[in-house]
Amino acid sequence: MFSLENKKRIIDAHNIIKEYQTGTELLRVLDDVTITVMENEFTAILGPSGSGKSTLMNVLGCLDRPTSGTYFLDGVDVLQANEKQLAHMRNQKIGFVFQKFNLLPRLTAIQNVMLPLLYRGIDEADAFERAKEKLVLLGLENRLKHRPNELSGGQQQRVAIARAIVGDPPLLLADEPTGNLDSKSSLDAIKIFQDLHHQGNTILVITHDRDVAEKLQKVVFIRDGRLYEN
Amino acid sequence: MKARQLIKLVFINIYHNKFRSLLTTLGVIVGTATIFLVVAIGAGGEAQVNQQYSKLNVGTIMVTSATRGKVKDPLTKKDAERFTESAHVASAFPVVNGSGTMKYGNYGNKGSFFGIVPEYQEANHLSVQIGRLLEDDDESKHNRFAVLGSDFANTYTDGNPDEIVGKSIEINSRTFEVVGLLNRVGDSGSFMSYDDSVFLPMSVAEKYLLGNRSNPNITVVAKDLNSVSSAIEDIKSILDETHRLGGSDQFRIVDAGSRLASAQSTAKTMSMLLLSVAVVVLIVSGIGIMNVMFVTVKERTKEIGTLKAIGATRSEILSQFLGEAVVISFVGGILGSIIGYGMVPVLSYFELAALPTLNGLMLGLLFSVVTGVFFGFYPAWKAADLNPIEALRYE
């Protein structure tokens, strides 16, 4: 076993505050949030809607900047990065899995999975092989050339997961990954995340579903913009 | 992302929206076809003008009486001789013309004739297909010979112009022997068509047909193009001296070069006018492209959010949407050029001279691409500028 000290801090965010100006009112959505996610942790952030969990995910996903605080992702200071560096960070450090899968409707399954690699500048043949490998891993070897509308919800989510992991990012960030799935597909999806966790991936799941959160290694609660551990 | 992949993405998206893309290109197709045709018509018109005037020596200056018919103080052979004394003049010769009833065999009609000195034929690039031109002897000996324009001969012989050489024709009941048949000249750019005329020695025309109504013009050939204006000055001062009654003001002096230039500039003005119409069409089509691109960006907002989340940079999003606009307009440009090219024979059918040129093709394609870039930029910039969070939340 590794000792805790030898593990890398993937997410290292301190005193994150995010405020929005709505009319004359200043709305504090994240209130002094501090969160650390170590390498190969499998963490759930559980909270009801309006708790600030989406905002937290946007900040952790490098899609949004906090009003104040510090945030290091895989050792890199996110808040010092410019827009272009943020885009590269999202491409290389994070694999997003969305509630509604967010596959591009005009691209085939494999083209969807290849996309993050292509944005990384990897050439097509190489990207194809790597995308195929991930799709095969997720049991979609017969669905490579299918478009999203020819796939079931569960299959679409697996394509989306394949797209998230294809670039081997240090962090998988899943936003309500079971929210649009039936109960059987939900279980399948959770099983996939568990397998990925066992293979060494660091996963952060944001959910309002207690049943999902309970299947994970660690749960953090968020309410009114504040984090609570248990 | 590598350019190749980006282009592939652009084509996938355009192909997916084939029908809309095609509708969007229609404006560009019309615009580019118009530009192509306009340039073709311009080139055709210019070629026509140049061809029309190719027979005319641009160093030629026409001196005529300002009034027609019987004049008190006409130009004379003597004036022509004086003009040649100018250092800027290569040659000068008088011409008379008139009209009368022409007859050959059973056919008769009104027609026009020129009384010329032999040099006139050379200066106007007249040449014979059968027989010979008029010669110095014909002038000095008052030979009643005639040389015929090809259309004239054709009409009077009912399609067998060859037979007329060696025979006689009547003009105002006077007979003249046909000694030559001219090659076709085409439009000379002067008031009368050489092809429809009869040419007689000047002395003969004056003696037998015009009498005291003779009112010669003088055709002056300048030494070269640059001496045309000096030659005109000289002619004016000579006329002021010799025609004391009214001076040079009673004569019109026109040089062929300026007539050619004005004809060319008319053709150019016409092309510019048509070209501006084409540009307006393209601007309208560009607004169409902009409209469609805005709708496309709106529709794909969520997709743009996804692309940003997986690492697309602002410039990659911009390139993708700009690429779509440019490809749509460029394809429109190509289709428009093809259609324009196909229209050329149709225009010829309506006797509009159109000459397809590489310039027209390039200009059309260039304008189509510029339209795509110009009107595609703002929507593409809007797409690139989307906030990823709001874009992801968009339904």
Short mmCIF file of N, CA and C in Angstrom, two decimals, chain B residues 156-235:
data_model
loop_
_atom_site.label_atom_id
_atom_site.label_comp_id
_atom_site.label_asym_id
_atom_site.label_seq_id
_atom_site.Cartn_x
_atom_site.Cartn_y
_atom_site.Cartn_z
N TYR B 156 -26.68 43.71 -104.78
CA TYR B 156 -27.04 44.05 -106.16
C TYR B 156 -26.95 42.86 -107.10
N THR B 157 -26.18 41.83 -106.73
CA THR B 157 -26.06 40.67 -107.62
C THR B 157 -26.85 39.49 -107.10
N ASP B 158 -27.61 39.75 -106.03
CA ASP B 158 -28.43 38.70 -105.45
C ASP B 158 -27.59 37.49 -105.03
N GLY B 159 -26.46 37.77 -104.46
CA GLY B 159 -25.66 36.69 -103.87
C GLY B 159 -24.52 36.17 -104.73
N ASN B 160 -24.33 36.72 -105.93
CA ASN B 160 -23.18 36.31 -106.75
C ASN B 160 -22.26 37.48 -107.03
N PRO B 161 -21.62 38.00 -105.99
CA PRO B 161 -20.85 39.23 -106.15
C PRO B 161 -19.73 39.11 -107.17
N ASP B 162 -19.19 37.91 -107.36
CA ASP B 162 -18.04 37.75 -108.26
C ASP B 162 -18.32 38.21 -109.69
N GLU B 163 -19.55 37.98 -110.13
CA GLU B 163 -19.89 38.25 -111.53
C GLU B 163 -19.86 39.72 -111.89
N ILE B 164 -19.94 40.61 -110.85
CA ILE B 164 -20.11 42.03 -111.14
C ILE B 164 -18.82 42.70 -111.61
N VAL B 165 -17.68 42.09 -111.28
CA VAL B 165 -16.41 42.71 -111.65
C VAL B 165 -16.25 42.67 -113.17
N GLY B 166 -15.96 43.84 -113.74
CA GLY B 166 -15.85 43.93 -115.20
C GLY B 166 -17.12 44.42 -115.84
N LYS B 167 -18.23 44.41 -115.07
CA LYS B 167 -19.50 44.90 -115.63
C LYS B 167 -19.68 46.37 -115.26
N SER B 168 -20.79 46.93 -115.66
CA SER B 168 -21.04 48.34 -115.37
C SER B 168 -22.19 48.50 -114.39
N ILE B 169 -22.09 49.53 -113.55
CA ILE B 169 -23.24 49.91 -112.73
C ILE B 169 -23.59 51.34 -113.07
N GLU B 170 -24.84 51.69 -112.71
CA GLU B 170 -25.28 53.08 -112.95
C GLU B 170 -25.46 53.77 -111.61
N ILE B 171 -24.94 55.02 -111.55
CA ILE B 171 -25.25 55.86 -110.41
C ILE B 171 -25.82 57.16 -110.95
N ASN B 172 -27.06 57.45 -110.52
CA ASN B 172 -27.78 58.61 -111.06
C ASN B 172 -27.69 58.65 -112.59
N SER B 173 -27.91 57.47 -113.21
CA SER B 173 -27.94 57.31 -114.66
C SER B 173 -26.59 57.47 -115.36
N ARG B 174 -25.52 57.60 -114.57
CA ARG B 174 -24.18 57.61 -115.17
C ARG B 174 -23.60 56.21 -114.99
N THR B 175 -22.87 55.75 -115.99
CA THR B 175 -22.34 54.40 -115.87
C THR B 175 -20.86 54.43 -115.43
N PHE B 176 -20.55 53.42 -114.63
CA PHE B 176 -19.17 53.27 -114.16
C PHE B 176 -18.79 51.80 -114.26
N GLU B 177 -17.54 51.56 -114.60
CA GLU B 177 -17.11 50.17 -114.76
C GLU B 177 -16.53 49.66 -113.43
N VAL B 178 -17.00 48.50 -113.00
CA VAL B 178 -16.52 47.93 -111.74
C VAL B 178 -15.18 47.26 -112.00
N VAL B 179 -14.15 47.73 -111.28
CA VAL B 179 -12.81 47.14 -111.49
C VAL B 179 -12.35 46.29 -110.31
N GLY B 180 -13.05 46.44 -109.18
CA GLY B 180 -12.60 45.65 -108.02
C GLY B 180 -13.72 45.40 -107.02
N LEU B 181 -13.58 44.32 -106.28
CA LEU B 181 -14.53 43.96 -105.23
C LEU B 181 -13.74 43.87 -103.93
N LEU B 182 -14.17 44.66 -102.94
CA LEU B 182 -13.41 44.74 -101.69
C LEU B 182 -13.69 43.57 -100.75
N ASN B 183 -12.72 43.30 -99.88
CA ASN B 183 -12.97 42.38 -98.76
C ASN B 183 -13.86 43.08 -97.75
N ARG B 184 -14.55 42.25 -96.96
CA ARG B 184 -15.41 42.81 -95.90
C ARG B 184 -14.56 43.58 -94.89
N VAL B 185 -15.06 44.73 -94.50
CA VAL B 185 -14.34 45.56 -93.53
C VAL B 185 -14.95 45.44 -92.14
N GLY B 186 -16.26 45.27 -92.09
CA GLY B 186 -16.96 45.33 -90.80
C GLY B 186 -17.25 46.77 -90.49
N ASP B 187 -17.73 47.00 -89.29
CA ASP B 187 -18.10 48.36 -88.93
C ASP B 187 -16.84 49.21 -88.80
N SER B 188 -16.81 50.32 -89.51
CA SER B 188 -15.61 51.15 -89.51
C SER B 188 -15.64 52.17 -88.38
N GLY B 189 -16.79 52.33 -87.77
CA GLY B 189 -16.90 53.32 -86.71
C GLY B 189 -17.22 54.69 -87.26
N SER B 190 -17.37 54.82 -88.55
CA SER B 190 -17.74 56.11 -89.12
C SER B 190 -19.23 56.09 -89.44
N PHE B 191 -19.71 57.19 -90.01
CA PHE B 191 -21.14 57.28 -90.26
C PHE B 191 -21.62 56.24 -91.27
N MET B 192 -20.76 55.95 -92.22
CA MET B 192 -21.20 55.05 -93.29
C MET B 192 -20.43 53.75 -93.28
N SER B 193 -21.11 52.74 -93.76
CA SER B 193 -20.45 51.45 -93.82
C SER B 193 -19.73 51.33 -95.16
N TYR B 194 -18.45 51.04 -95.11
CA TYR B 194 -17.69 50.82 -96.34
C TYR B 194 -18.25 49.66 -97.14
N ASP B 195 -18.74 48.65 -96.43
CA ASP B 195 -19.19 47.43 -97.12
C ASP B 195 -20.41 47.68 -98.00
N ASP B 196 -21.16 48.75 -97.65
CA ASP B 196 -22.37 49.04 -98.41
C ASP B 196 -22.15 50.13 -99.45
N SER B 197 -20.87 50.48 -99.69
CA SER B 197 -20.62 51.67 -100.51
C SER B 197 -19.93 51.35 -101.84
N VAL B 198 -19.93 52.37 -102.63
CA VAL B 198 -19.22 52.32 -103.91
C VAL B 198 -18.09 53.34 -103.85
N PHE B 199 -16.91 52.98 -104.31
CA PHE B 199 -15.77 53.91 -104.29
C PHE B 199 -15.41 54.31 -105.72
N LEU B 200 -15.33 55.62 -105.91
CA LEU B 200 -14.98 56.13 -107.23
C LEU B 200 -13.76 57.03 -107.09
N PRO B 201 -13.02 57.27 -108.16
CA PRO B 201 -11.95 58.27 -108.08
C PRO B 201 -12.59 59.61 -107.72
N MET B 202 -11.92 60.37 -106.87
CA MET B 202 -12.52 61.60 -106.38
C MET B 202 -12.88 62.58 -107.50
N SER B 203 -11.97 62.72 -108.44
CA SER B 203 -12.23 63.67 -109.53
C SER B 203 -13.45 63.26 -110.34
N VAL B 204 -13.64 61.94 -110.44
CA VAL B 204 -14.78 61.41 -111.21
C VAL B 204 -16.07 61.70 -110.46
N ALA B 205 -16.04 61.45 -109.15
CA ALA B 205 -17.26 61.67 -108.36
C ALA B 205 -17.66 63.14 -108.40
N GLU B 206 -16.66 64.03 -108.33
CA GLU B 206 -16.97 65.45 -108.33
C GLU B 206 -17.49 65.90 -109.69
N LYS B 207 -16.83 65.40 -110.71
CA LYS B 207 -17.18 65.84 -112.07
C LYS B 207 -18.56 65.35 -112.49
N TYR B 208 -18.86 64.05 -112.23
CA TYR B 208 -20.07 63.46 -112.80
C TYR B 208 -21.25 63.41 -111.82
N LEU B 209 -20.97 63.42 -110.52
CA LEU B 209 -22.07 63.19 -109.59
C LEU B 209 -22.35 64.37 -108.66
N LEU B 210 -21.30 65.01 -108.18
CA LEU B 210 -21.52 66.02 -107.15
C LEU B 210 -21.58 67.44 -107.69
N GLY B 211 -20.74 67.70 -108.69
CA GLY B 211 -20.72 69.04 -109.25
C GLY B 211 -20.34 70.06 -108.19
N ASN B 212 -21.14 71.14 -108.12
CA ASN B 212 -20.77 72.18 -107.16
C ASN B 212 -21.22 71.89 -105.74
N ARG B 213 -21.87 70.73 -105.53
CA ARG B 213 -22.28 70.35 -104.18
C ARG B 213 -21.13 69.64 -103.44
N SER B 214 -19.99 69.55 -104.13
CA SER B 214 -18.87 68.82 -103.53
C SER B 214 -18.44 69.48 -102.22
N ASN B 215 -18.32 68.68 -101.16
CA ASN B 215 -17.93 69.17 -99.83
C ASN B 215 -16.98 68.16 -99.20
N PRO B 216 -15.72 68.20 -99.62
CA PRO B 216 -14.81 67.13 -99.19
C PRO B 216 -14.51 67.14 -97.70
N ASN B 217 -14.26 65.97 -97.17
CA ASN B 217 -13.65 65.83 -95.86
C ASN B 217 -12.17 65.60 -96.10
N ILE B 218 -11.37 65.83 -95.07
CA ILE B 218 -9.96 65.47 -95.22
C ILE B 218 -9.59 64.50 -94.12
N THR B 219 -9.02 63.40 -94.53
CA THR B 219 -8.52 62.44 -93.56
C THR B 219 -7.03 62.68 -93.39
N VAL B 220 -6.63 62.98 -92.16
CA VAL B 220 -5.23 63.25 -91.88
C VAL B 220 -4.67 62.11 -91.05
N VAL B 221 -3.49 61.63 -91.44
CA VAL B 221 -2.85 60.60 -90.61
C VAL B 221 -1.64 61.25 -89.93
N ALA B 222 -1.66 61.22 -88.61
CA ALA B 222 -0.58 61.82 -87.84
C ALA B 222 0.67 60.94 -87.94
N LYS B 223 1.86 61.56 -87.70
CA LYS B 223 3.12 60.79 -87.77
C LYS B 223 3.07 59.60 -86.84
N ASP B 224 2.63 59.83 -85.59
CA ASP B 224 2.42 58.73 -84.65
C ASP B 224 1.40 59.20 -83.63
N LEU B 225 1.08 58.30 -82.71
CA LEU B 225 0.01 58.61 -81.75
C LEU B 225 0.29 59.86 -80.95
N ASN B 226 1.56 60.05 -80.58
CA ASN B 226 1.90 61.18 -79.72
C ASN B 226 1.81 62.52 -80.41
N SER B 227 1.84 62.48 -81.74
CA SER B 227 1.79 63.77 -82.45
C SER B 227 0.37 64.15 -82.86
N VAL B 228 -0.61 63.36 -82.44
CA VAL B 228 -1.98 63.64 -82.84
C VAL B 228 -2.42 65.03 -82.40
N SER B 229 -2.17 65.37 -81.12
CA SER B 229 -2.67 66.65 -80.63
C SER B 229 -1.93 67.83 -81.28
N SER B 230 -0.61 67.65 -81.51
CA SER B 230 0.13 68.72 -82.19
C SER B 230 -0.37 68.88 -83.62
N ALA B 231 -0.67 67.74 -84.25
CA ALA B 231 -1.18 67.77 -85.63
C ALA B 231 -2.49 68.54 -85.67
N ILE B 232 -3.35 68.28 -84.68
CA ILE B 232 -4.63 68.99 -84.64
C ILE B 232 -4.41 70.49 -84.52
N GLU B 233 -3.47 70.88 -83.67
CA GLU B 233 -3.14 72.31 -83.52
C GLU B 233 -2.72 72.91 -84.85
N ASP B 234 -1.84 72.18 -85.54
CA ASP B 234 -1.35 72.67 -86.84
C ASP B 234 -2.49 72.82 -87.84
N ILE B 235 -3.36 71.80 -87.87
CA ILE B 235 -4.48 71.83 -88.82
C ILE B 235 -5.33 73.06 -88.55
#
